[in-house]
Amino acid sequence: MLLRRYDHTHAPALRELLLDIHDDCYAASENPTFDSRDRFAWFVDRWSQRPGWDCVIGHDQAQGDQAVGFAYGAPLATGSPWWDKVTGLDADFTHETGTRTFAVSEVMVRPPWRKTGTATRLHDELLDGRPEERATLLVDSGHPKVQALYETWGYQAVGTTQPFDDAPVMTAMIRSLRRQQSG
């Protein structure tokens, strides 16, 4: 698999591809309103305009350079509302500086490439070399297997949230991006 990295300048050209991958991933959604193409387009447009937006797309060259999935996110801005609805966190934990936390907004892999390590590769490439001290993501609390996968990536649950009225209850997770110092 070939991984390609993009920034916000590429977002307009990538938009339809991201939406098409989303459609493949959510064809059998249990929440078709929240998981609709139009709703996801709103998220893509909103996230891809953020300073520091970063996107990694995986391509299967054996399948004619088929785009198989992506991961994207951006640093949380100073005063970001990301943590506002997360239960049980103190002000020191939620204080954002614009360079403290990278939010992984999406990790999506088309069904034929699931359980192949593709999600891990996309995620790891997205975070590789990030200057922030930590990364965060939200996972649908009704998907414990996905949360367990994120735990193998070093994330820990820190609370729950429902970021939008029509969103499922989500588990907020966090992991350090600091490299361990060798002794």
Short mmCIF file of N, CA and C in Angstrom, two decimals, residues 74-183:
data_model
loop_
_atom_site.label_atom_id
_atom_site.label_comp_id
_atom_site.label_asym_id
_atom_site.label_seq_id
_atom_site.Cartn_x
_atom_site.Cartn_y
_atom_site.Cartn_z
N ALA A 74 -6.51 17.73 12.67
CA ALA A 74 -5.87 19.04 12.77
C ALA A 74 -5.62 19.36 14.24
N PRO A 75 -4.68 20.25 14.50
CA PRO A 75 -4.47 20.68 15.89
C PRO A 75 -5.71 21.40 16.43
N LEU A 76 -5.98 21.21 17.71
CA LEU A 76 -7.08 21.95 18.34
C LEU A 76 -6.64 23.39 18.57
N ALA A 77 -7.46 24.32 18.16
CA ALA A 77 -7.16 25.74 18.30
C ALA A 77 -7.24 26.19 19.76
N THR A 78 -6.61 27.29 20.06
CA THR A 78 -6.72 27.89 21.38
C THR A 78 -8.20 28.11 21.69
N GLY A 79 -8.61 27.66 22.87
CA GLY A 79 -10.01 27.81 23.26
C GLY A 79 -10.97 26.88 22.53
N SER A 80 -10.47 25.84 21.91
CA SER A 80 -11.30 24.90 21.16
C SER A 80 -12.44 24.36 22.03
N PRO A 81 -13.64 24.20 21.45
CA PRO A 81 -14.75 23.61 22.19
C PRO A 81 -14.72 22.08 22.23
N TRP A 82 -13.67 21.46 21.72
CA TRP A 82 -13.58 19.99 21.63
C TRP A 82 -13.95 19.31 22.95
N TRP A 83 -13.45 19.86 24.06
CA TRP A 83 -13.64 19.21 25.36
C TRP A 83 -14.88 19.69 26.11
N ASP A 84 -15.60 20.68 25.59
CA ASP A 84 -16.68 21.32 26.33
C ASP A 84 -17.75 20.36 26.84
N LYS A 85 -18.10 19.35 26.07
CA LYS A 85 -19.16 18.44 26.47
C LYS A 85 -18.65 17.10 27.02
N VAL A 86 -17.33 16.99 27.17
CA VAL A 86 -16.76 15.75 27.71
C VAL A 86 -16.90 15.79 29.23
N THR A 87 -17.45 14.74 29.79
CA THR A 87 -17.71 14.69 31.22
C THR A 87 -16.43 14.49 32.03
N GLY A 88 -16.36 15.16 33.18
CA GLY A 88 -15.36 14.85 34.20
C GLY A 88 -13.94 15.31 33.98
N LEU A 89 -13.69 16.30 33.12
CA LEU A 89 -12.32 16.75 32.89
C LEU A 89 -12.08 18.10 33.54
N ASP A 90 -10.88 18.29 34.09
CA ASP A 90 -10.59 19.58 34.72
C ASP A 90 -10.00 20.57 33.71
N ALA A 91 -9.95 21.83 34.11
CA ALA A 91 -9.53 22.91 33.23
C ALA A 91 -8.09 22.75 32.74
N ASP A 92 -7.21 22.24 33.57
CA ASP A 92 -5.82 22.04 33.12
C ASP A 92 -5.76 21.04 31.98
N PHE A 93 -6.56 19.99 32.07
CA PHE A 93 -6.56 18.96 31.05
C PHE A 93 -7.11 19.49 29.72
N THR A 94 -8.14 20.32 29.78
CA THR A 94 -8.83 20.77 28.57
C THR A 94 -8.26 22.05 27.98
N HIS A 95 -7.29 22.66 28.64
CA HIS A 95 -6.71 23.91 28.14
C HIS A 95 -5.95 23.67 26.84
N GLU A 96 -6.37 24.34 25.79
CA GLU A 96 -5.72 24.19 24.49
C GLU A 96 -4.97 25.46 24.11
N THR A 97 -3.82 25.26 23.51
CA THR A 97 -2.93 26.37 23.16
C THR A 97 -2.80 26.57 21.66
N GLY A 98 -3.38 25.67 20.87
CA GLY A 98 -3.21 25.69 19.43
C GLY A 98 -2.10 24.77 18.96
N THR A 99 -1.27 24.34 19.92
CA THR A 99 -0.16 23.43 19.59
C THR A 99 -0.08 22.25 20.55
N ARG A 100 -1.02 22.13 21.46
CA ARG A 100 -0.96 21.08 22.49
C ARG A 100 -1.51 19.73 22.01
N THR A 101 -2.64 19.75 21.29
CA THR A 101 -3.36 18.52 20.98
C THR A 101 -3.69 18.44 19.50
N PHE A 102 -3.39 17.29 18.91
CA PHE A 102 -3.80 17.01 17.54
C PHE A 102 -5.05 16.14 17.61
N ALA A 103 -6.13 16.58 16.98
CA ALA A 103 -7.39 15.83 16.96
C ALA A 103 -7.47 14.99 15.70
N VAL A 104 -7.53 13.69 15.88
CA VAL A 104 -7.75 12.77 14.76
C VAL A 104 -9.25 12.77 14.52
N SER A 105 -9.67 13.42 13.46
CA SER A 105 -11.09 13.55 13.19
C SER A 105 -11.68 12.30 12.55
N GLU A 106 -10.97 11.71 11.61
CA GLU A 106 -11.50 10.56 10.88
C GLU A 106 -10.42 9.54 10.58
N VAL A 107 -10.78 8.28 10.71
CA VAL A 107 -10.00 7.16 10.19
C VAL A 107 -11.03 6.26 9.52
N MET A 108 -10.96 6.14 8.20
CA MET A 108 -11.94 5.31 7.47
C MET A 108 -11.20 4.40 6.51
N VAL A 109 -11.66 3.15 6.47
CA VAL A 109 -11.11 2.15 5.57
C VAL A 109 -12.27 1.45 4.86
N ARG A 110 -12.19 1.39 3.55
CA ARG A 110 -13.22 0.69 2.78
C ARG A 110 -13.31 -0.77 3.22
N PRO A 111 -14.53 -1.33 3.23
CA PRO A 111 -14.73 -2.70 3.75
C PRO A 111 -13.76 -3.77 3.24
N PRO A 112 -13.43 -3.84 1.96
CA PRO A 112 -12.53 -4.92 1.53
C PRO A 112 -11.12 -4.86 2.15
N TRP A 113 -10.73 -3.71 2.68
CA TRP A 113 -9.39 -3.55 3.24
C TRP A 113 -9.39 -3.49 4.77
N ARG A 114 -10.54 -3.72 5.38
CA ARG A 114 -10.60 -3.75 6.84
C ARG A 114 -9.93 -5.03 7.35
N LYS A 115 -9.42 -4.95 8.56
CA LYS A 115 -8.75 -6.07 9.23
C LYS A 115 -7.48 -6.50 8.48
N THR A 116 -6.85 -5.53 7.81
CA THR A 116 -5.60 -5.79 7.09
C THR A 116 -4.45 -4.97 7.65
N GLY A 117 -4.72 -4.17 8.70
CA GLY A 117 -3.71 -3.28 9.24
C GLY A 117 -3.71 -1.91 8.57
N THR A 118 -4.62 -1.71 7.63
CA THR A 118 -4.67 -0.44 6.89
C THR A 118 -4.98 0.73 7.81
N ALA A 119 -5.95 0.58 8.71
CA ALA A 119 -6.31 1.68 9.62
C ALA A 119 -5.11 2.06 10.48
N THR A 120 -4.39 1.08 10.98
CA THR A 120 -3.21 1.35 11.81
C THR A 120 -2.16 2.10 11.01
N ARG A 121 -1.91 1.67 9.81
CA ARG A 121 -0.89 2.34 8.97
C ARG A 121 -1.29 3.79 8.67
N LEU A 122 -2.56 4.02 8.33
CA LEU A 122 -3.02 5.38 8.05
C LEU A 122 -2.88 6.26 9.28
N HIS A 123 -3.34 5.75 10.42
CA HIS A 123 -3.28 6.49 11.68
C HIS A 123 -1.84 6.81 12.06
N ASP A 124 -0.97 5.81 12.00
CA ASP A 124 0.42 6.02 12.40
C ASP A 124 1.12 7.02 11.49
N GLU A 125 0.85 6.95 10.21
CA GLU A 125 1.45 7.91 9.28
C GLU A 125 0.94 9.32 9.55
N LEU A 126 -0.35 9.44 9.85
CA LEU A 126 -0.92 10.76 10.16
C LEU A 126 -0.22 11.40 11.35
N LEU A 127 0.07 10.60 12.37
CA LEU A 127 0.67 11.15 13.60
C LEU A 127 2.20 11.21 13.56
N ASP A 128 2.81 10.55 12.60
CA ASP A 128 4.26 10.52 12.53
C ASP A 128 4.84 11.93 12.40
N GLY A 129 5.69 12.27 13.35
CA GLY A 129 6.37 13.57 13.32
C GLY A 129 5.54 14.75 13.80
N ARG A 130 4.35 14.52 14.31
CA ARG A 130 3.53 15.63 14.80
C ARG A 130 4.24 16.32 15.96
N PRO A 131 4.19 17.65 16.00
CA PRO A 131 4.86 18.37 17.08
C PRO A 131 4.05 18.50 18.37
N GLU A 132 2.74 18.19 18.32
CA GLU A 132 1.90 18.33 19.50
C GLU A 132 2.31 17.31 20.56
N GLU A 133 1.92 17.58 21.80
CA GLU A 133 2.27 16.66 22.89
C GLU A 133 1.32 15.47 23.00
N ARG A 134 0.11 15.59 22.44
CA ARG A 134 -0.86 14.51 22.57
C ARG A 134 -1.81 14.50 21.38
N ALA A 135 -2.48 13.36 21.22
CA ALA A 135 -3.51 13.22 20.19
C ALA A 135 -4.80 12.80 20.86
N THR A 136 -5.91 13.18 20.26
CA THR A 136 -7.22 12.81 20.77
C THR A 136 -8.10 12.35 19.62
N LEU A 137 -9.10 11.58 19.96
CA LEU A 137 -10.12 11.18 19.00
C LEU A 137 -11.38 10.81 19.76
N LEU A 138 -12.47 10.72 19.03
CA LEU A 138 -13.75 10.30 19.59
C LEU A 138 -14.14 9.00 18.90
N VAL A 139 -14.71 8.08 19.67
CA VAL A 139 -15.18 6.81 19.12
C VAL A 139 -16.60 6.56 19.64
N ASP A 140 -17.44 6.08 18.75
CA ASP A 140 -18.81 5.75 19.12
C ASP A 140 -18.77 4.74 20.28
N SER A 141 -19.36 5.10 21.41
CA SER A 141 -19.34 4.23 22.59
C SER A 141 -20.03 2.89 22.34
N GLY A 142 -20.85 2.82 21.31
CA GLY A 142 -21.52 1.58 20.96
C GLY A 142 -20.66 0.63 20.14
N HIS A 143 -19.40 0.98 19.92
CA HIS A 143 -18.47 0.14 19.15
C HIS A 143 -17.25 -0.21 19.99
N PRO A 144 -17.42 -1.11 20.97
CA PRO A 144 -16.31 -1.45 21.86
C PRO A 144 -15.11 -2.07 21.16
N LYS A 145 -15.31 -2.76 20.04
CA LYS A 145 -14.16 -3.34 19.32
C LYS A 145 -13.29 -2.24 18.71
N VAL A 146 -13.90 -1.18 18.24
CA VAL A 146 -13.12 -0.06 17.69
C VAL A 146 -12.38 0.63 18.83
N GLN A 147 -13.04 0.84 19.95
CA GLN A 147 -12.37 1.44 21.10
C GLN A 147 -11.19 0.56 21.54
N ALA A 148 -11.38 -0.74 21.55
CA ALA A 148 -10.29 -1.66 21.93
C ALA A 148 -9.11 -1.54 20.95
N LEU A 149 -9.40 -1.36 19.67
CA LEU A 149 -8.33 -1.16 18.69
C LEU A 149 -7.55 0.11 19.03
N TYR A 150 -8.28 1.19 19.32
CA TYR A 150 -7.61 2.45 19.65
C TYR A 150 -6.76 2.31 20.92
N GLU A 151 -7.21 1.50 21.84
CA GLU A 151 -6.41 1.25 23.04
C GLU A 151 -5.10 0.55 22.69
N THR A 152 -5.11 -0.33 21.69
CA THR A 152 -3.85 -0.96 21.27
C THR A 152 -2.92 0.05 20.61
N TRP A 153 -3.47 1.17 20.15
CA TRP A 153 -2.67 2.25 19.56
C TRP A 153 -2.15 3.21 20.63
N GLY A 154 -2.47 2.94 21.90
CA GLY A 154 -1.98 3.78 22.99
C GLY A 154 -2.97 4.79 23.54
N TYR A 155 -4.20 4.78 23.06
CA TYR A 155 -5.21 5.72 23.55
C TYR A 155 -5.82 5.21 24.85
N GLN A 156 -6.25 6.16 25.68
CA GLN A 156 -6.99 5.85 26.91
C GLN A 156 -8.26 6.69 26.92
N ALA A 157 -9.35 6.08 27.37
CA ALA A 157 -10.62 6.79 27.50
C ALA A 157 -10.49 7.81 28.63
N VAL A 158 -11.02 9.02 28.39
CA VAL A 158 -10.98 10.06 29.42
C VAL A 158 -12.36 10.59 29.78
N GLY A 159 -13.38 10.19 29.05
CA GLY A 159 -14.74 10.65 29.34
C GLY A 159 -15.66 10.36 28.18
N THR A 160 -16.91 10.77 28.33
CA THR A 160 -17.88 10.59 27.25
C THR A 160 -18.46 11.94 26.87
N THR A 161 -19.02 11.99 25.66
CA THR A 161 -19.59 13.22 25.14
C THR A 161 -20.62 12.90 24.08
N GLN A 162 -21.50 13.83 23.85
CA GLN A 162 -22.39 13.77 22.69
C GLN A 162 -22.21 15.12 22.00
N PRO A 163 -21.25 15.18 21.05
CA PRO A 163 -20.86 16.47 20.49
C PRO A 163 -21.95 17.20 19.71
N PHE A 164 -22.91 16.45 19.17
CA PHE A 164 -24.04 17.04 18.45
C PHE A 164 -25.30 16.31 18.90
N ASP A 165 -26.44 16.97 18.83
CA ASP A 165 -27.68 16.38 19.30
C ASP A 165 -28.01 15.06 18.60
N ASP A 166 -27.66 14.94 17.32
CA ASP A 166 -27.98 13.72 16.58
C ASP A 166 -26.82 12.72 16.55
N ALA A 167 -25.76 13.02 17.27
CA ALA A 167 -24.60 12.12 17.32
C ALA A 167 -24.81 11.05 18.38
N PRO A 168 -24.19 9.89 18.19
CA PRO A 168 -24.22 8.90 19.27
C PRO A 168 -23.36 9.37 20.43
N VAL A 169 -23.51 8.74 21.58
CA VAL A 169 -22.62 9.02 22.70
C VAL A 169 -21.23 8.52 22.29
N MET A 170 -20.24 9.37 22.48
CA MET A 170 -18.88 9.07 22.07
C MET A 170 -17.97 8.99 23.29
N THR A 171 -16.95 8.15 23.17
CA THR A 171 -15.90 8.09 24.18
C THR A 171 -14.74 8.95 23.69
N ALA A 172 -14.34 9.91 24.51
CA ALA A 172 -13.17 10.74 24.20
C ALA A 172 -11.93 9.98 24.66
N MET A 173 -10.95 9.91 23.75
CA MET A 173 -9.73 9.18 24.05
C MET A 173 -8.52 10.07 23.80
N ILE A 174 -7.43 9.76 24.48
CA ILE A 174 -6.22 10.57 24.35
C ILE A 174 -5.00 9.67 24.44
N ARG A 175 -3.93 10.08 23.78
CA ARG A 175 -2.64 9.39 23.90
C ARG A 175 -1.52 10.40 23.77
N SER A 176 -0.40 10.06 24.35
CA SER A 176 0.78 10.91 24.28
C SER A 176 1.42 10.78 22.91
N LEU A 177 1.97 11.89 22.43
CA LEU A 177 2.77 11.86 21.21
C LEU A 177 4.25 12.04 21.50
N ARG A 178 4.56 12.22 22.77
CA ARG A 178 5.96 12.39 23.17
C ARG A 178 6.70 11.08 23.05
N ARG A 179 7.83 11.12 22.46
CA ARG A 179 8.67 9.93 22.37
C ARG A 179 9.31 9.67 23.73
N GLN A 180 9.38 8.41 24.09
CA GLN A 180 10.02 8.04 25.36
C GLN A 180 11.53 8.30 25.26
N GLN A 181 12.09 8.92 26.28
CA GLN A 181 13.52 9.17 26.33
C GLN A 181 14.22 7.88 26.75
N SER A 182 15.24 7.51 26.01
CA SER A 182 16.00 6.32 26.43
C SER A 182 17.02 6.72 27.48
N GLY A 183 17.21 5.82 28.45
CA GLY A 183 17.97 6.12 29.61
C GLY A 183 19.41 5.95 29.50
#
